[in-house]
mmCIF file of C-alpha atoms and ligand atoms in Angstrom:
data_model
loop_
_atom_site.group_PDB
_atom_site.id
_atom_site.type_symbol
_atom_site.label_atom_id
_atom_site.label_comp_id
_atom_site.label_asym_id
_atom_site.label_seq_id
_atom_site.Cartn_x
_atom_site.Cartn_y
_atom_site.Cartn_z
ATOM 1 C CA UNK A 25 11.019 -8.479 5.927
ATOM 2 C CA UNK A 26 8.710 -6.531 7.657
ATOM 3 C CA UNK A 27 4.708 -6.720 7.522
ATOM 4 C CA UNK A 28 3.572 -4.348 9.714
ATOM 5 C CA UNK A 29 5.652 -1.336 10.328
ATOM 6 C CA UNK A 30 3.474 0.762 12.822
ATOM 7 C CA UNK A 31 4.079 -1.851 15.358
ATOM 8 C CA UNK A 32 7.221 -0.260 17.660
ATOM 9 C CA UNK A 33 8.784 -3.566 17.680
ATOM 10 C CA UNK A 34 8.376 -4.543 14.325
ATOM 11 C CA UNK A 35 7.138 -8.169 14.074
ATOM 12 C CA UNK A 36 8.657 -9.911 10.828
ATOM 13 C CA UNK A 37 7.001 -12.089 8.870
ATOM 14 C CA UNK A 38 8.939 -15.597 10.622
ATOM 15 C CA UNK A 39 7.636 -14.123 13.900
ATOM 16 C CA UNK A 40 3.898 -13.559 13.113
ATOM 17 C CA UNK A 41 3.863 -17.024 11.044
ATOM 18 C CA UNK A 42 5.024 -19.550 12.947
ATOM 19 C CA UNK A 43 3.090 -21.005 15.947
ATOM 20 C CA UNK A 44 5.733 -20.625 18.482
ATOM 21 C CA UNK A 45 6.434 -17.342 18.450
ATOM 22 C CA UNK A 46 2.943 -16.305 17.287
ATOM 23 C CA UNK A 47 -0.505 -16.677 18.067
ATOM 24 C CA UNK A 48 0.447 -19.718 20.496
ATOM 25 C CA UNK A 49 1.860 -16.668 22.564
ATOM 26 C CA UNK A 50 -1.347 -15.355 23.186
ATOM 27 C CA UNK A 51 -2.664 -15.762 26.917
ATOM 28 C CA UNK A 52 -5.014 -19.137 26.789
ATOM 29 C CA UNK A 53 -4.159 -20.160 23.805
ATOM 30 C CA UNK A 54 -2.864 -24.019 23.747
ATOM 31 C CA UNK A 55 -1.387 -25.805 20.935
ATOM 32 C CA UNK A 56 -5.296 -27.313 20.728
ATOM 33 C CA UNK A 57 -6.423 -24.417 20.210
ATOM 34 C CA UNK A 58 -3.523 -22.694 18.450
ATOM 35 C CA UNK A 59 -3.768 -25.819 15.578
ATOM 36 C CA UNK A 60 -7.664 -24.865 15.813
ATOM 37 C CA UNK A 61 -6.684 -21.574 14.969
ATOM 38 C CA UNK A 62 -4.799 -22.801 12.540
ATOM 39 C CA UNK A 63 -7.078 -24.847 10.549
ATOM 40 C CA UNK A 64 -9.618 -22.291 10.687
ATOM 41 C CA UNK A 65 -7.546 -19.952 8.832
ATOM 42 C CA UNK A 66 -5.552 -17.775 11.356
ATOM 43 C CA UNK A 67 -2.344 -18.672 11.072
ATOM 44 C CA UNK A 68 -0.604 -14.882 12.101
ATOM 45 C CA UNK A 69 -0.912 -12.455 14.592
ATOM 46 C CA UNK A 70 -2.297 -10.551 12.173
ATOM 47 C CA UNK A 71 -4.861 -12.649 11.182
ATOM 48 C CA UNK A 72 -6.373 -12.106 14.778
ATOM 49 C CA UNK A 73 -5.823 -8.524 15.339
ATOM 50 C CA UNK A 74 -7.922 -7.873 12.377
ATOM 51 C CA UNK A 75 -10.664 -10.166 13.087
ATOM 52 C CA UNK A 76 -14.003 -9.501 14.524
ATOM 53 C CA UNK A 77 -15.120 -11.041 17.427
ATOM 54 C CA UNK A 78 -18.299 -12.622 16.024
ATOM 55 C CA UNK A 79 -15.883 -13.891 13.014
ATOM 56 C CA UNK A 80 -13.331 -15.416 15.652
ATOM 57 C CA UNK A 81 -16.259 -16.826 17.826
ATOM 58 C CA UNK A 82 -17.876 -18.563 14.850
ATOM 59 C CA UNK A 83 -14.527 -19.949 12.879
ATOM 60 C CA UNK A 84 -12.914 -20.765 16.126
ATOM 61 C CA UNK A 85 -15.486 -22.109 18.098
ATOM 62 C CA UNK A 86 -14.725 -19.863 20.951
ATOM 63 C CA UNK A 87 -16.946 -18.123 23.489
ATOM 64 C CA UNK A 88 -17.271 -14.194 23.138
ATOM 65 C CA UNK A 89 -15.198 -13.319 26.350
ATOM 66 C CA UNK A 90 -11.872 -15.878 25.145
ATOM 67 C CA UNK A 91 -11.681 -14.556 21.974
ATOM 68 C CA UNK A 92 -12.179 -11.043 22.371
ATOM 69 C CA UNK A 93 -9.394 -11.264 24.879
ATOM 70 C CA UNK A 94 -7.954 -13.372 22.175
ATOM 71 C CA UNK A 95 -8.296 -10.869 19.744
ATOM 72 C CA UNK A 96 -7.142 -7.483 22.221
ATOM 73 C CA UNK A 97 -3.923 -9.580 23.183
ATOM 74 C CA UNK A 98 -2.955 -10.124 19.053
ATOM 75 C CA UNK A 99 -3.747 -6.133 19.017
ATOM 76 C CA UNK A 100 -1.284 -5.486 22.061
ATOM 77 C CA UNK A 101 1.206 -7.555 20.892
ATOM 78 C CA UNK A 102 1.790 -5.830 17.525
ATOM 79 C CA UNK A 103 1.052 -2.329 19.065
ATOM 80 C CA UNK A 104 -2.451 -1.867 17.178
ATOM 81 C CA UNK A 105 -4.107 1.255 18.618
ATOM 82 C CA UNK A 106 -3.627 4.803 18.059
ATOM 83 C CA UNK A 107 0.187 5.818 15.810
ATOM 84 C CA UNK A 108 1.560 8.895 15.402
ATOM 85 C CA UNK A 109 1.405 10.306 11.502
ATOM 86 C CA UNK A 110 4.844 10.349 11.120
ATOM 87 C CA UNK A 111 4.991 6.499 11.360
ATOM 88 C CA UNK A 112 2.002 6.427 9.070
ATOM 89 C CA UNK A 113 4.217 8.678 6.642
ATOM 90 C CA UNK A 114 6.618 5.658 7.086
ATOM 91 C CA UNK A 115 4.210 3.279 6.598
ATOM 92 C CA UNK A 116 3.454 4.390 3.166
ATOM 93 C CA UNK A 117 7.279 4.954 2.300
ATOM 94 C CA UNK A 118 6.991 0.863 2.359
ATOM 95 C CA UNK A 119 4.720 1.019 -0.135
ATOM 96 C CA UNK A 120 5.177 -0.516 -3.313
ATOM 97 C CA UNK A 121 4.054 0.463 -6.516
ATOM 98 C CA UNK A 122 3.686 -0.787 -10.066
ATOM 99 C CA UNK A 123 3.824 0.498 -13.190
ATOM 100 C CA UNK A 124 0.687 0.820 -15.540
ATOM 101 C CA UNK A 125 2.493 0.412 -18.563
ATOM 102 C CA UNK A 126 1.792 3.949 -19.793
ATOM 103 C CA UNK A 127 3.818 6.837 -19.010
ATOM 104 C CA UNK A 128 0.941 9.334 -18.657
ATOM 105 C CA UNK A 129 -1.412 6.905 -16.654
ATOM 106 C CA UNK A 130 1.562 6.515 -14.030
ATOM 107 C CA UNK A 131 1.835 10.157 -13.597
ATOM 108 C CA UNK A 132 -1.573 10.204 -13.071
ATOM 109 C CA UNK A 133 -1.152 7.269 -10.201
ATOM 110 C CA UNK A 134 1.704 9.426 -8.689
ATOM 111 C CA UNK A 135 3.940 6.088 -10.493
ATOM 112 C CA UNK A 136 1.404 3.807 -10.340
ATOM 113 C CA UNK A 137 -0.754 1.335 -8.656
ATOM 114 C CA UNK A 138 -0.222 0.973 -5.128
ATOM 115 C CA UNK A 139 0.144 -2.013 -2.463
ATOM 116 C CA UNK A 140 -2.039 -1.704 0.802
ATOM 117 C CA UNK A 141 -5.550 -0.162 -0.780
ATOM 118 C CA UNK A 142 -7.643 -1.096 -3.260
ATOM 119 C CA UNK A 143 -7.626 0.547 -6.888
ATOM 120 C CA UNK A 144 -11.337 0.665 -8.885
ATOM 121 C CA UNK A 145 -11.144 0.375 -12.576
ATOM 122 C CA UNK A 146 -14.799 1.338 -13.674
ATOM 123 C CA UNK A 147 -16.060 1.807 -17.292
ATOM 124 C CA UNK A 148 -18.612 1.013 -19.829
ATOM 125 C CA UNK A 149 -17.691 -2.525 -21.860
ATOM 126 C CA UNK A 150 -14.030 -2.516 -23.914
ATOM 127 C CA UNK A 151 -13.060 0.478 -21.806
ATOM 128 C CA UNK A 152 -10.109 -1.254 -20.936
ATOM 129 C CA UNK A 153 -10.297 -2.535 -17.405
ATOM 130 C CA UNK A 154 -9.618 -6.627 -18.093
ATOM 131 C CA UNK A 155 -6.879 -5.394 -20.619
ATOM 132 C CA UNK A 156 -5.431 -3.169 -17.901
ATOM 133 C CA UNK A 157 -5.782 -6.236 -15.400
ATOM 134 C CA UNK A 158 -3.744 -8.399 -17.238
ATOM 135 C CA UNK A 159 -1.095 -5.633 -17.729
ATOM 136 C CA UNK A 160 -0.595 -5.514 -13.987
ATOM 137 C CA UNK A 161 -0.220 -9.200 -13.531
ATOM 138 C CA UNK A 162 2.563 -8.340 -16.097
ATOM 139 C CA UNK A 163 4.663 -5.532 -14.821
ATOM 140 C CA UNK A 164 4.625 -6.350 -10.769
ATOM 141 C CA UNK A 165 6.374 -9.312 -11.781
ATOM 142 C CA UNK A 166 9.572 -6.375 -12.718
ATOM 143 C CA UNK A 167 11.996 -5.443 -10.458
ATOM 144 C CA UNK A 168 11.323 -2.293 -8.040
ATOM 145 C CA UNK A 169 13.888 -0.134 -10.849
ATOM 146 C CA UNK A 170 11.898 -1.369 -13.579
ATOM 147 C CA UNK A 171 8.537 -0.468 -12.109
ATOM 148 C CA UNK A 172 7.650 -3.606 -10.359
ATOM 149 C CA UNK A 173 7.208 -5.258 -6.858
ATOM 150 C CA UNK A 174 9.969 -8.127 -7.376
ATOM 151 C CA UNK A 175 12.379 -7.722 -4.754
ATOM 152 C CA UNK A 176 13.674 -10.771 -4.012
ATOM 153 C CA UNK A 177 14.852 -12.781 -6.870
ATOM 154 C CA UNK A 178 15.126 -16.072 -4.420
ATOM 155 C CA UNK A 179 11.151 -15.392 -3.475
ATOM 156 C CA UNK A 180 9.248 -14.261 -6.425
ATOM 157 C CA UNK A 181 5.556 -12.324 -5.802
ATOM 158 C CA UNK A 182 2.463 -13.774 -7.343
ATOM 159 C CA UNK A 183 -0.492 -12.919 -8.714
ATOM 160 C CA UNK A 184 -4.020 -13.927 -8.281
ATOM 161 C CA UNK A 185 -6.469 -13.071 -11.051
ATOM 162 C CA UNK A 186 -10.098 -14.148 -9.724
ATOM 163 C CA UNK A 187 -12.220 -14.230 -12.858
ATOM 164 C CA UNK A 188 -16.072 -13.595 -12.363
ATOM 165 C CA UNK A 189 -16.765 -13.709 -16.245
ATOM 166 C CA UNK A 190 -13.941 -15.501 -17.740
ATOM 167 C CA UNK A 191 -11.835 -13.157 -20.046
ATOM 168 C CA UNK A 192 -8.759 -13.913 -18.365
ATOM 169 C CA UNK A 193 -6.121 -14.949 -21.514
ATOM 170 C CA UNK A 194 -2.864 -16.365 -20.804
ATOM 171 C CA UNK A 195 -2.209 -15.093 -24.734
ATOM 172 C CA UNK A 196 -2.866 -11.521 -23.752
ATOM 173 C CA UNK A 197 0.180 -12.098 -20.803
ATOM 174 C CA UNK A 198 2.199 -13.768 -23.685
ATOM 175 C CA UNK A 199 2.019 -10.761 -25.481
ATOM 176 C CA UNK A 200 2.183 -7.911 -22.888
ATOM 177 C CA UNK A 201 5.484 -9.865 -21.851
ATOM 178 C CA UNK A 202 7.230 -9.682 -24.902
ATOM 179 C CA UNK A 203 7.763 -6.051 -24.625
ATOM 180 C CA UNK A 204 9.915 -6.020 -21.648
ATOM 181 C CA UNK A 205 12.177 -8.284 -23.979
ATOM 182 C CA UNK A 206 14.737 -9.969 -21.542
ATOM 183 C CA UNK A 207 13.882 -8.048 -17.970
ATOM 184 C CA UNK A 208 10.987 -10.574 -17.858
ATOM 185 C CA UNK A 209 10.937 -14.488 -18.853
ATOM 186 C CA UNK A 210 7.687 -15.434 -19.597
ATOM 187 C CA UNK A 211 7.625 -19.118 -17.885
ATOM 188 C CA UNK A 212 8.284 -17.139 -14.648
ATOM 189 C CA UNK A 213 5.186 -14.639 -15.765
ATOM 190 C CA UNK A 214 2.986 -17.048 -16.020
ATOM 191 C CA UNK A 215 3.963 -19.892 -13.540
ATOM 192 C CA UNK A 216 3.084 -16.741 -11.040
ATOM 193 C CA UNK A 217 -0.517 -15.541 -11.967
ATOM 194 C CA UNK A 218 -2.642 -17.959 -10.212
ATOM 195 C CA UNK A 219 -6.276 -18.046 -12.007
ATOM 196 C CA UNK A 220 -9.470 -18.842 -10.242
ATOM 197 C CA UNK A 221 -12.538 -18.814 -11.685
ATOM 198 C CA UNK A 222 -15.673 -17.674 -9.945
ATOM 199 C CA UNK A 223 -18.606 -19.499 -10.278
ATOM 200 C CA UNK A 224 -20.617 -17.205 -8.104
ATOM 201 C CA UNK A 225 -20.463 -14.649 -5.241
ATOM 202 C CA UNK A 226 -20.089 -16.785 -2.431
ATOM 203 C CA UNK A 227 -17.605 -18.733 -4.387
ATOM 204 C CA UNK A 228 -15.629 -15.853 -5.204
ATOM 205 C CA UNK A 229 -15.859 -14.604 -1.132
ATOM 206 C CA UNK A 230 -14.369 -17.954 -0.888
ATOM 207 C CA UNK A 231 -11.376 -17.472 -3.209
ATOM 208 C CA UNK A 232 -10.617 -14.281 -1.477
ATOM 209 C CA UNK A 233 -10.910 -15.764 2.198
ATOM 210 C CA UNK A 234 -8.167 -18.174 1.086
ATOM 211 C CA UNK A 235 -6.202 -15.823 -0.348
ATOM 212 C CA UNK A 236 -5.747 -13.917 3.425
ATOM 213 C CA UNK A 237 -4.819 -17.122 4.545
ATOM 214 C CA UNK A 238 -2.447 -18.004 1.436
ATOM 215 C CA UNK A 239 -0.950 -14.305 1.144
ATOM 216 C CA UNK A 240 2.310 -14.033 3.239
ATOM 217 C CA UNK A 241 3.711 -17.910 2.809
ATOM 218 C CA UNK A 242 3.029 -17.235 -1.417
ATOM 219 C CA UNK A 243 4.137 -13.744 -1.319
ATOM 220 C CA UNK A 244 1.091 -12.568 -2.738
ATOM 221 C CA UNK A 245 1.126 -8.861 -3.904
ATOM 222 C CA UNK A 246 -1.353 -8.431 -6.750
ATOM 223 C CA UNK A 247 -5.103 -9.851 -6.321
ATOM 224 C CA UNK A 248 -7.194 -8.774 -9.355
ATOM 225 C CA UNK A 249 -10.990 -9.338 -9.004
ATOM 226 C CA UNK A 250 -12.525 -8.934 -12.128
ATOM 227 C CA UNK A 251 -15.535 -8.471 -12.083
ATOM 228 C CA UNK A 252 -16.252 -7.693 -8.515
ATOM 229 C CA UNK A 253 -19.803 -6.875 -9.270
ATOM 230 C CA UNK A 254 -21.279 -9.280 -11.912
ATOM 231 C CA UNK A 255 -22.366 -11.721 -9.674
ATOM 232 C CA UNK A 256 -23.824 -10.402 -7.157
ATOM 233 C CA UNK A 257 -25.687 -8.105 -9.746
ATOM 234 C CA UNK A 258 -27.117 -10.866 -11.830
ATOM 235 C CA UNK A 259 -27.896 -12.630 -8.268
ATOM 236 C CA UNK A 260 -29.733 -9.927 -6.550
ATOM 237 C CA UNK A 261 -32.197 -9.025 -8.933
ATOM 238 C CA UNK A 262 -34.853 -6.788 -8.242
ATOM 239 C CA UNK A 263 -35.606 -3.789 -5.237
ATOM 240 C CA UNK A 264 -36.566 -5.584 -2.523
ATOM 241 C CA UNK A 265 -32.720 -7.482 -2.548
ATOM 242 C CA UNK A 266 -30.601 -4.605 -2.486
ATOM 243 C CA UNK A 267 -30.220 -4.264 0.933
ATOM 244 C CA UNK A 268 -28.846 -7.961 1.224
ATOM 245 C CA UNK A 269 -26.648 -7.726 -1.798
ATOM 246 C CA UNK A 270 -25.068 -4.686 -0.220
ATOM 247 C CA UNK A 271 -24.732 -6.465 3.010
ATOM 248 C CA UNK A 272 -22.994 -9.750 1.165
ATOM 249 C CA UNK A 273 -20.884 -6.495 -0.956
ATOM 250 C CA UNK A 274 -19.736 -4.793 2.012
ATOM 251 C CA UNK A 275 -18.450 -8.371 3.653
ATOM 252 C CA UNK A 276 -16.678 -8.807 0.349
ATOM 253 C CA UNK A 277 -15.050 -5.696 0.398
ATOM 254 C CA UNK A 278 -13.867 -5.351 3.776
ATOM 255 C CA UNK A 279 -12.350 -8.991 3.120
ATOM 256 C CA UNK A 280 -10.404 -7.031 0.323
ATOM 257 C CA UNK A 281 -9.260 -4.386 2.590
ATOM 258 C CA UNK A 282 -7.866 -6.635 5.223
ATOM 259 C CA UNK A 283 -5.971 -8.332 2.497
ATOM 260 C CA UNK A 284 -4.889 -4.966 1.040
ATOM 261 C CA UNK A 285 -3.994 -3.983 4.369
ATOM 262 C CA UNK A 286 -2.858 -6.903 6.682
ATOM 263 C CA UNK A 287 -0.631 -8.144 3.951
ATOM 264 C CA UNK A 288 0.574 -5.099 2.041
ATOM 265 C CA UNK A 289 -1.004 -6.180 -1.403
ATOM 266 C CA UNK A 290 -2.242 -4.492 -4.414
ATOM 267 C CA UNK A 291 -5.752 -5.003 -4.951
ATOM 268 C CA UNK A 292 -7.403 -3.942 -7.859
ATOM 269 C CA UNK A 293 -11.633 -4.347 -8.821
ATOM 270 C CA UNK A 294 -13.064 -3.816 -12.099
ATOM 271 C CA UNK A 295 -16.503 -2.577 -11.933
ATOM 272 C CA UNK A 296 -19.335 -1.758 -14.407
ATOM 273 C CA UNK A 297 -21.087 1.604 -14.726
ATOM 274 C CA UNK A 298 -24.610 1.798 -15.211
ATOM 275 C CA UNK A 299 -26.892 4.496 -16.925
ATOM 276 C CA UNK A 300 -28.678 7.400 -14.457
ATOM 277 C CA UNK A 301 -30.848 8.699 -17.507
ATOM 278 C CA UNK A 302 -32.359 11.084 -15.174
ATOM 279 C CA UNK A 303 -29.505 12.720 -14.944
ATOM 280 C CA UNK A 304 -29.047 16.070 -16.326
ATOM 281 C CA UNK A 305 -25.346 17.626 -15.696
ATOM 282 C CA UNK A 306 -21.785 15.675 -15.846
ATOM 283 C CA UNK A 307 -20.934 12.136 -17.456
ATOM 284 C CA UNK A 308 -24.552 9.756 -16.935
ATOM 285 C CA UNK A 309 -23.135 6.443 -15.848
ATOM 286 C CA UNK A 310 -22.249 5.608 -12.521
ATOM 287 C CA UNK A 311 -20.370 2.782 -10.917
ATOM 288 C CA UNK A 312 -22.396 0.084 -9.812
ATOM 289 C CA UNK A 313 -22.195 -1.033 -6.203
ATOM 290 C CA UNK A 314 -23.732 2.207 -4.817
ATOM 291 C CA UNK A 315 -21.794 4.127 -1.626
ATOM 292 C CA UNK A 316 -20.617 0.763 0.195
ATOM 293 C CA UNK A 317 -17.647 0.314 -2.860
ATOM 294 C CA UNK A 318 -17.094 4.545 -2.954
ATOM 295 C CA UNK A 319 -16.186 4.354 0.834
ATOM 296 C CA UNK A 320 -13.839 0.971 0.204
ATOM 297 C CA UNK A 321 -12.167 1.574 -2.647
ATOM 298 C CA UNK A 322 -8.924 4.392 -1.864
ATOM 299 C CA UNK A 323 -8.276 5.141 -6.385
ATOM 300 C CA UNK A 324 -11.609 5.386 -8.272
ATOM 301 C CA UNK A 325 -10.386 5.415 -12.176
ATOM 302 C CA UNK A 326 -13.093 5.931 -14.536
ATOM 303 C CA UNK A 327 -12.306 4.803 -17.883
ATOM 304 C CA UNK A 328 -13.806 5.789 -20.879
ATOM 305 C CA UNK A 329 -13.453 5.390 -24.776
ATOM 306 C CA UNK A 330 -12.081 7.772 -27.004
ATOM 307 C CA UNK A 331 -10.641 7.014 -31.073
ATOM 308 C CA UNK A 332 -9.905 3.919 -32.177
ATOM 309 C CA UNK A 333 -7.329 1.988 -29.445
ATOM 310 C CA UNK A 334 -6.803 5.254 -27.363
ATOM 311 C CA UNK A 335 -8.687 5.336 -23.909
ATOM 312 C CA UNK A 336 -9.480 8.194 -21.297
ATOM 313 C CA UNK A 337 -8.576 7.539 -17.323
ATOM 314 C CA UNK A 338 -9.875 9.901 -14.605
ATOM 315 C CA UNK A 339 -8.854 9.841 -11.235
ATOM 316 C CA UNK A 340 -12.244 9.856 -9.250
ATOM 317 C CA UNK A 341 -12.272 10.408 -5.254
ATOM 318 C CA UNK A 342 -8.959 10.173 -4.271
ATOM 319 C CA UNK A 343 -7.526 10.691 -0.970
ATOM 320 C CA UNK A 344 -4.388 11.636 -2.192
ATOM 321 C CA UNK A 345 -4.534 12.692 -6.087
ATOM 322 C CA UNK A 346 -6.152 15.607 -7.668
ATOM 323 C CA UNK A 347 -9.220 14.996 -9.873
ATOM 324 C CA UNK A 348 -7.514 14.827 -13.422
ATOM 325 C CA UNK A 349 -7.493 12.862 -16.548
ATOM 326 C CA UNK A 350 -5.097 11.376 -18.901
ATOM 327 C CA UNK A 351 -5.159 9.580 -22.931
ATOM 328 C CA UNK A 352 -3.420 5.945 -22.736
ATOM 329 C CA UNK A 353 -3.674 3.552 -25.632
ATOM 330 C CA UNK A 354 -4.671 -0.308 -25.813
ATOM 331 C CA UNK A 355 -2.378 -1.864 -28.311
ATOM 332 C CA UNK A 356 -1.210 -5.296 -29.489
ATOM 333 C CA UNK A 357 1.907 -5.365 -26.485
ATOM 334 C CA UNK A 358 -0.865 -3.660 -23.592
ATOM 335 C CA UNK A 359 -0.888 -0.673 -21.974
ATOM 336 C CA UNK A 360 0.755 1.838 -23.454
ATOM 337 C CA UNK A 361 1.120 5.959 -24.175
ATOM 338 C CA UNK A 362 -0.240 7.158 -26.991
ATOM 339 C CA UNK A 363 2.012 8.155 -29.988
HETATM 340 P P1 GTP B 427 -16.105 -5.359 -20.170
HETATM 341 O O1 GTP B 427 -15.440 -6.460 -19.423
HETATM 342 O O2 GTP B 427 -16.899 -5.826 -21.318
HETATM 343 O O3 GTP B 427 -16.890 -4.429 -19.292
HETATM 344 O O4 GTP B 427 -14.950 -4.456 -20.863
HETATM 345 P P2 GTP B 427 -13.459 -4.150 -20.401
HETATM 346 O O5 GTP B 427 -13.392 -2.735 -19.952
HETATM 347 O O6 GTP B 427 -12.923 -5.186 -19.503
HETATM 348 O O7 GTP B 427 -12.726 -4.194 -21.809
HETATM 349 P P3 GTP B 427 -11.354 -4.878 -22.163
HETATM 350 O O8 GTP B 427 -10.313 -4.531 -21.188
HETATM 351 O O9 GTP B 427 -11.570 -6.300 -22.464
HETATM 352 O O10 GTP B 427 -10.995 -4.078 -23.486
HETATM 353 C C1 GTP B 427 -11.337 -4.546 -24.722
HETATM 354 C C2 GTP B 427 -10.635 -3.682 -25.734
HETATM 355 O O11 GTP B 427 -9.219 -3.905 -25.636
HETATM 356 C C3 GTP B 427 -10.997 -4.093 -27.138
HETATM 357 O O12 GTP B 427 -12.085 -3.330 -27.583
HETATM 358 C C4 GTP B 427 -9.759 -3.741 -27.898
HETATM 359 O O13 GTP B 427 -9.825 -2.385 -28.232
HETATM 360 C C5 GTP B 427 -8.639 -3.891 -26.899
HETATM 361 N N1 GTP B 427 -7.898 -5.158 -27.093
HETATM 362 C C6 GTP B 427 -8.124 -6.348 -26.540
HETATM 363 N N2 GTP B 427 -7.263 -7.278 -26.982
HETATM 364 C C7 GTP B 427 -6.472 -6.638 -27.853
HETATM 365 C C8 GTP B 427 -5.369 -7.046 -28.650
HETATM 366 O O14 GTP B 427 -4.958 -8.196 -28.655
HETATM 367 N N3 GTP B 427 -4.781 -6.106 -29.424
HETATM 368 C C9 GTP B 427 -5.217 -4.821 -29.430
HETATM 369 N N4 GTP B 427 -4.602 -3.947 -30.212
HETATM 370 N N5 GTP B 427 -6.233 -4.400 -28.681
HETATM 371 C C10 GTP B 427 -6.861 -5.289 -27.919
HETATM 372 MG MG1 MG B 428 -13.649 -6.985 -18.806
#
């Protein structure tokens, strides 16, 4: 199995973990310092190259000189720098992707949502995001032919569902499993969605930092965070905080990204909209989270209501897809088309 494909010798995942042929490779780094490492959280090559050096300096104890050389000699040794696009192109061929449930949201997704970015789900309340979160923990569990990430029968993915607002129900995974009648055993399901409940912001940044550190040795390839937003809304209150909530945000986010990234996992965010009343043209709500979550975020879906259990999804800002829309439904079994 290979993690990081743009390197020209391709370092597999035994290589990068373990201690010998990883980061106790790196020029002046001792088995002290490599179990240092270690305990701090970087246990892969990986895990350095993607570090800054402040980060490394502060978690590692290290002067700014050693671990910047620390960090460049990581970089070197799994050919970090500057790739042509056609490994890129490559790159994303590795990609995995999952299925939403619904035939017309998939299309939409170009077949799905994907491994190594992050997806937004934003919408007003019962829009569908937390039922569309649960989905997913659902059907990456299938095999690749059946729309899932599951490629290894002997080493089965998981899941991580961090819950800022506790809606997470094991009931709703009951039920969204039934559907794919033997293809999926439901013990498996949910032995494989690990819940953590946020208490607050820096205890969900906490949850995620682990999660980097947890990712490759649990095969981790779905991280829902749900709501990213809540807390640090309802603990930033007022003008004269934004600028330190966004700061605490962006740190969040770019946590996400390396986990997206470094690890080739799906990471999806559910995120509330809020009303621009002044606004005169176009739909009046807007995510909350301001620019700092539209530059992190690679598929912005905006979902909206429409009659009774059917729902709207618009691709918003994507790199890749065109700005479109598409009618799914929320039903008793999940995600589904509309018939
Ligand atoms: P907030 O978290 O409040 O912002 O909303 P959300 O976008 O996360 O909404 P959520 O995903 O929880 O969607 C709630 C909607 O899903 C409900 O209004 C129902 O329409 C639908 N729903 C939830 N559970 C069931 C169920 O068991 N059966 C059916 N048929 N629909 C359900
Ligand atoms: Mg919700």
């Amino acid at each position: 199995m290979h993690l990081k494909t743009n390197s020209p010798e391709k370092i597999t995942l035994e290589d990068s973990k373990s201690p010998i042929t990883g980061i106790i490779t790196l020029p002046g780094v001792g088995s002290a310092l490599s179990r240092k490492l270690q305990e701090a959280g970087f246990s892969t090559l990986e895990s350095i190259a993607t570090v800054s050096i402040g980060e490394l300096m502060a978690l590692g104890g290290l002067g700014e000189k050693t671990a910047g050389k620390i960090i460049q000699a990581a970089r070197d040794k799994l050919g970090y720098g500057f790739v042509t696009a056609d490994v890129i192109l490559e790159t994303r061929r590795n990609m995995l992707r999952a299925t939403t449930g619904a035939d017309t949201l998939d299309d939409l997704l170009n077949g799905g949502i994907e491994t190594g970015s992050i997806t937004e789900l934003y919408g007003e309340f019962r829009t569908g995001k937390t039922q569309l979160a649960h989905q997913l923990c659902v059907t990456c569990q299938l095999p690749p032919a059946l729309g899932g990430f599951n490629n290894d029968d002997n080493n089965p993915i998981s899941c991580i569902y961090i819950d800022t607002e506790g809606t997470f129900r094991p009931e709703r995974i009951v039920s969204m499993t039934t559907r794919f009648g033997s293809d999926l055993d439901v013990q498996m399901v949910l032995k494989h969605i690990f819940h953590g409940r946020a208490y607050n912001s820096d205890h969900q940044m906490v949850l995620v930092e682990n999660i980097i550190k947890d990712a490759p040795s649990k095969n981790v390839k779905l991280v829902i965070v749900d709501s990213l937003i809540a807390h640090f809304r309802a603990e930033f209150v007022g003008r004269g905080t934004l600028a330190a909530r966004q700061q605490k945000l962006n740190q969040h986010l770019h946590s996400l990204l390396k986990l997206a990234e470094v690890s080739n996992v799906a990471v999806i965010v559910t995120n509330q909209v809020h009303s621009q009343p002044d606004m005169f043209f176009g739909d009046p709500t807007m995510p909350v989270g301001g620019h700092i979550l539209a530059h992190v975020s690679h598929t912005r879906i905006y979902l909206r209501k429409s009659k009774g259990e059917r729902r709207i999804a618009r691709i918003v800002d994507s790199p890749l897809l065109p700005e479109s829309e598409t009618v799914f439904a929320i039903t008793e079994e999940g995600i589904g088309d509309v018939h």
